[in-house]
Coordinates of N, CA, C and O in Angstrom, one line a residue:
M10 N 0.8 -1.2 0.0 CA 0.0 0.0 0.0 C 0.9 1.2 0.0 O 1.9 1.3 0.7
I11 N 0.5 2.2 -0.8 CA 1.3 3.5 -0.9 C 0.4 4.6 -0.3 O -0.8 4.7 -0.7
V12 N 1.0 5.4 0.5 CA 0.3 6.5 1.1 C 1.2 7.8 0.9 O 2.4 7.8 1.2
I13 N 0.6 8.8 0.2 CA 1.3 10.0 0.0 C 0.6 11.2 0.5 O -0.6 11.3 0.3
L14 N 1.3 12.0 1.3 CA 0.7 13.1 2.0 C 1.3 14.4 1.3 O 2.5 14.5 1.0
A15 N 0.4 15.3 1.0 CA 0.7 16.6 0.4 C 0.3 17.7 1.4 O -0.7 17.6 2.1
R16 N 1.1 18.7 1.5 CA 0.8 19.9 2.4 C 1.1 21.1 1.6 O 2.0 21.2 0.8
A17 N 0.4 22.2 1.9 CA 0.6 23.5 1.2 C 0.3 24.6 2.2 O -0.7 24.5 3.0
H18 N 1.1 25.6 2.2 CA 0.8 26.9 2.8 C 0.3 27.8 1.8 O 1.0 28.0 0.8
I19 N -0.9 28.3 2.0 CA -1.4 29.2 1.0 C -1.9 30.5 1.6 O -2.2 30.6 2.8
G20 N -1.8 31.6 0.8 CA -2.2 32.9 1.3 C -3.5 33.4 0.6 O -3.7 33.0 -0.6
F21 N -4.2 34.1 1.3 CA -5.5 34.8 0.7 C -5.3 36.3 0.8 O -5.8 36.9 1.8
P22 N -4.6 36.9 -0.2 CA -4.3 38.3 -0.1 C -5.5 39.2 0.0 O -5.4 40.3 0.5
V23 N -6.6 38.8 -0.5 CA -7.8 39.7 -0.5 C -8.8 39.5 0.6 O -9.7 40.2 0.7
C24 N -8.5 38.5 1.5 CA -9.4 38.2 2.6 C -9.2 39.2 3.7 O -8.0 39.5 4.1
S25 N -10.3 39.6 4.3 CA -10.2 40.5 5.5 C -10.8 40.0 6.7 O -11.0 40.7 7.7
S26 N -11.2 38.7 6.7 CA -11.8 38.1 7.9 C -11.7 36.5 7.8 O -11.5 36.0 6.7
L27 N -11.9 35.9 8.9 CA -11.8 34.4 8.9 C -13.0 33.9 8.2 O -12.8 32.8 7.5
K28 N -14.1 34.5 8.2 CA -15.3 34.0 7.5 C -15.0 34.1 6.0 O -15.4 33.1 5.2
E29 N -14.4 35.1 5.5 CA -14.1 35.2 4.1 C -13.1 34.2 3.7 O -13.1 33.5 2.6
K30 N -12.1 34.0 4.6 CA -11.0 32.9 4.3 C -11.7 31.6 4.2 O -11.4 30.8 3.2
R31 N -12.6 31.2 5.1 CA -13.3 29.9 5.1 C -14.1 29.8 3.8 O -14.2 28.7 3.2
S32 N -14.7 30.9 3.3 CA -15.6 30.8 2.1 C -14.7 30.6 0.9 O -15.2 30.0 -0.1
R33 N -13.5 31.0 0.9 CA -12.6 30.7 -0.2 C -11.8 29.4 -0.1 O -11.5 28.7 -1.1
L34 N -11.6 28.9 1.1 CA -10.9 27.7 1.4 C -11.8 26.5 1.2 O -11.4 25.4 0.6
S35 N -13.1 26.6 1.5 CA -14.0 25.5 1.4 C -14.1 24.9 0.0 O -14.1 23.7 -0.1
P36 N -14.2 25.7 -1.0 CA -14.3 25.1 -2.4 C -13.0 24.3 -2.8 O -13.0 23.4 -3.5
I37 N -11.9 24.8 -2.3 CA -10.6 24.2 -2.6 C -10.6 22.8 -1.9 O -10.2 21.8 -2.6
L38 N -10.9 22.7 -0.7 CA -11.0 21.4 0.0 C -12.0 20.5 -0.6 O -11.8 19.3 -0.7
A39 N -13.2 21.1 -0.9 CA -14.2 20.3 -1.6 C -13.8 19.7 -2.9 O -14.1 18.5 -3.2
R40 N -13.0 20.4 -3.7 CA -12.5 19.9 -5.0 C -11.5 18.8 -4.8 O -11.6 17.8 -5.4
L41 N -10.6 19.0 -3.8 CA -9.7 17.9 -3.5 C -10.4 16.6 -3.0 O -10.1 15.5 -3.5
R42 N -11.4 16.8 -2.2 CA -12.2 15.6 -1.8 C -13.0 15.0 -2.9 O -13.1 13.8 -3.0
S43 N -13.5 15.8 -3.9 CA -14.2 15.2 -5.0 C -13.3 14.4 -5.9 O -13.7 13.6 -6.7
L44 N -12.0 14.7 -5.9 CA -11.0 14.0 -6.6 C -10.5 12.7 -5.9 O -9.6 12.0 -6.4
G45 N -11.1 12.5 -4.7 CA -10.8 11.2 -4.0 C -9.7 11.3 -2.9 O -9.3 10.3 -2.3
F46 N -9.3 12.6 -2.6 CA -8.4 12.8 -1.5 C -9.1 13.0 -0.2 O -10.2 13.5 -0.2
A47 N -8.4 12.6 0.9 CA -8.8 13.1 2.2 C -8.1 14.4 2.4 O -6.9 14.5 2.3
A48 N -8.9 15.5 2.7 CA -8.3 16.9 2.7 C -8.8 17.7 3.9 O -10.0 17.5 4.2
S49 N -8.0 18.5 4.5 CA -8.4 19.3 5.6 C -7.4 20.5 5.8 O -6.3 20.5 5.4
E50 N -7.9 21.5 6.5 CA -7.1 22.6 7.0 C -6.4 22.1 8.2 O -7.0 21.6 9.1
V51 N -5.1 22.2 8.2 CA -4.3 21.6 9.3 C -3.5 22.6 10.1 O -2.8 22.2 11.1
G52 N -3.5 23.8 9.7 CA -2.7 24.9 10.4 C -3.2 26.2 10.0 O -4.0 26.4 9.1
D53 N -2.7 27.2 10.8 CA -3.1 28.6 10.6 C -4.6 28.8 10.7 O -5.1 29.7 9.9
H54 N -5.2 28.1 11.6 CA -6.7 28.2 11.7 C -7.2 29.6 12.0 O -8.3 30.0 11.6
D55 N -6.4 30.3 12.8 CA -6.9 31.6 13.3 C -6.3 32.8 12.6 O -6.5 33.9 13.0
L56 N -5.6 32.5 11.5 CA -5.1 33.6 10.6 C -5.9 33.8 9.4 O -6.1 32.9 8.6
W57 N -6.5 35.0 9.2 CA -7.4 35.2 8.1 C -6.7 35.3 6.8 O -7.3 35.1 5.7
G58 N -5.4 35.6 6.7 CA -4.7 35.7 5.5 C -4.0 34.5 5.0 O -3.5 34.5 3.9
N59 N -3.9 33.4 5.8 CA -3.2 32.2 5.5 C -3.9 31.0 5.9 O -4.7 31.0 6.8
A60 N -3.5 29.9 5.3 CA -4.0 28.6 5.6 C -2.9 27.5 5.3 O -2.1 27.7 4.4
E61 N -2.9 26.5 6.1 CA -2.1 25.3 5.8 C -3.1 24.2 5.6 O -3.9 23.9 6.5
I62 N -3.0 23.5 4.5 CA -3.9 22.4 4.2 C -3.1 21.2 3.9 O -1.9 21.2 3.5
A63 N -3.7 20.0 4.1 CA -3.1 18.8 3.8 C -4.1 17.9 3.1 O -5.3 18.0 3.4
W64 N -3.6 17.0 2.2 CA -4.4 16.0 1.6 C -3.6 14.7 1.4 O -2.4 14.8 1.2
V65 N -4.3 13.6 1.3 CA -3.7 12.3 1.3 C -4.3 11.4 0.2 O -5.5 11.5 0.0
A66 N -3.4 10.7 -0.4 CA -3.9 9.7 -1.4 C -3.3 8.3 -1.0 O -2.2 8.2 -0.6
V67 N -4.1 7.3 -1.2 CA -3.7 5.9 -0.8 C -4.1 5.0 -2.0 O -5.1 5.2 -2.6
G68 N -3.2 4.1 -2.3 CA -3.5 3.1 -3.3 C -2.4 2.1 -3.4 O -1.4 2.1 -2.7
Q69 N -2.6 1.1 -4.3 CA -1.7 0.0 -4.5 C -0.6 0.3 -5.5 O 0.5 -0.2 -5.4
N70 N -0.9 1.2 -6.4 CA 0.1 1.5 -7.5 C 0.7 2.9 -7.2 O 0.1 3.9 -7.3
G71 N 2.0 2.8 -6.8 CA 2.7 4.1 -6.4 C 2.8 5.1 -7.5 O 2.7 6.3 -7.3
T72 N 2.9 4.7 -8.8 CA 3.0 5.6 -9.9 C 1.7 6.4 -10.0 O 1.7 7.6 -10.2
I73 N 0.6 5.7 -9.9 CA -0.7 6.3 -10.0 C -1.0 7.3 -8.9 O -1.4 8.4 -9.1
V74 N -0.7 6.8 -7.7 CA -0.9 7.7 -6.5 C 0.0 8.9 -6.6 O -0.5 10.0 -6.3
E75 N 1.3 8.8 -6.9 CA 2.1 9.9 -7.0 C 1.7 10.9 -8.1 O 1.7 12.1 -8.0
S76 N 1.2 10.3 -9.2 CA 0.7 11.2 -10.3 C -0.5 12.0 -9.9 O -0.6 13.2 -10.2
S77 N -1.4 11.4 -9.2 CA -2.6 12.1 -8.8 C -2.2 13.2 -7.8 O -2.8 14.3 -7.9
I78 N -1.3 12.9 -6.9 CA -0.9 14.0 -5.9 C -0.2 15.1 -6.7 O -0.4 16.3 -6.4
R79 N 0.7 14.8 -7.6 CA 1.4 15.8 -8.4 C 0.5 16.7 -9.1 O 0.6 17.9 -9.2
H80 N -0.5 16.0 -9.8 CA -1.5 16.8 -10.5 C -2.3 17.7 -9.6 O -2.7 18.9 -10.0
S81 N -2.6 17.3 -8.4 CA -3.4 18.1 -7.5 C -2.6 19.3 -7.0 O -3.1 20.4 -6.8
C82 N -1.3 19.1 -6.8 CA -0.4 20.2 -6.5 C -0.3 21.2 -7.6 O -0.4 22.4 -7.4
E83 N -0.2 20.7 -8.8 CA -0.2 21.6 -10.0 C -1.5 22.4 -10.1 O -1.5 23.6 -10.4
W84 N -2.6 21.7 -9.9 CA -3.9 22.4 -9.9 C -4.0 23.5 -8.9 O -4.4 24.6 -9.2
L85 N -3.5 23.2 -7.6 CA -3.6 24.2 -6.6 C -2.7 25.4 -7.0 O -3.1 26.6 -6.8
E86 N -1.5 25.2 -7.5 CA -0.7 26.3 -7.9 C -1.2 27.1 -9.0 O -0.8 28.2 -9.2
S87 N -2.1 26.5 -9.8 CA -2.7 27.2 -11.0 C -3.9 28.1 -10.6 O -4.3 28.9 -11.4
L88 N -4.4 28.0 -9.4 CA -5.5 28.8 -9.0 C -5.1 30.3 -8.8 O -4.1 30.6 -8.2
G89 N -5.8 31.2 -9.4 CA -5.5 32.6 -9.4 C -5.9 33.3 -8.1 O -5.4 34.3 -7.7
E90 N -6.9 32.7 -7.4 CA -7.4 33.3 -6.2 C -6.6 33.2 -4.9 O -6.9 33.8 -3.9
V91 N -5.6 32.3 -4.9 CA -4.8 32.1 -3.8 C -3.3 32.2 -4.1 O -3.0 32.1 -5.3
E92 N -2.5 32.5 -3.2 CA -1.1 32.6 -3.3 C -0.4 31.4 -2.7 O -0.4 31.3 -1.4
V93 N 0.1 30.5 -3.5 CA 0.7 29.3 -2.9 C 2.1 29.7 -2.5 O 2.9 30.1 -3.3
Q94 N 2.4 29.6 -1.2 CA 3.7 29.9 -0.6 C 4.6 28.7 -0.7 O 5.8 28.9 -1.1
T95 N 4.1 27.6 -0.2 CA 4.9 26.3 -0.4 C 4.0 25.2 -0.6 O 2.8 25.2 -0.1
V96 N 4.4 24.2 -1.3 CA 3.7 23.0 -1.5 C 4.7 21.8 -1.7 O 5.7 22.0 -2.3
W97 N 4.4 20.7 -1.0 CA 5.3 19.6 -1.1 C 4.5 18.3 -0.8 O 3.4 18.4 -0.2
Y98 N 5.1 17.2 -1.2 CA 4.5 15.9 -0.8 C 5.6 14.9 -0.6 O 6.7 15.1 -1.0
E99 N 5.2 13.9 0.2 CA 6.1 12.8 0.6 C 5.3 11.5 0.7 O 4.2 11.5 1.1
E100 N 6.0 10.4 0.5 CA 5.5 9.1 0.7 C 5.6 8.8 2.2 O 6.7 8.9 2.7
L101 N 4.5 8.3 2.7 CA 4.6 7.8 4.1 C 4.7 6.3 4.2 O 4.1 5.6 3.3
V102 N 5.4 5.8 5.1 CA 5.5 4.3 5.3 C 4.6 3.9 6.4 O 4.7 4.2 7.5
P103 N 3.5 3.1 6.0 CA 2.6 2.6 7.0 C 3.3 1.7 7.9 O 4.2 0.9 7.5
P104 N 2.9 1.6 9.2 CA 3.5 0.7 10.2 C 3.2 -0.7 9.8 O 2.2 -1.0 9.3
G105 N 4.2 -1.6 10.2 CA 3.9 -3.0 10.0 C 4.5 -3.4 8.7 O 4.6 -4.3 8.1

């Protein structure tokens, strides 16, 4: 089994409140989930101008899992409404 975790620090330069940040972040997380990833905001919860998100892909074929993660990272970086500060992914080794 292959598990790959991706994380991104993103900025919302036009947001002026946490409510506005959530309204812009929610569709991003929903899109990642619709593509089959488990996705969530994992940091910067109380900062209205920034967010840290993570998403995970699991599968038997490492090439397919890595490709899907890579494409999701490229998709995130192509969004014009957010400023991607950092994005990275790594393979996790399940215990056992």
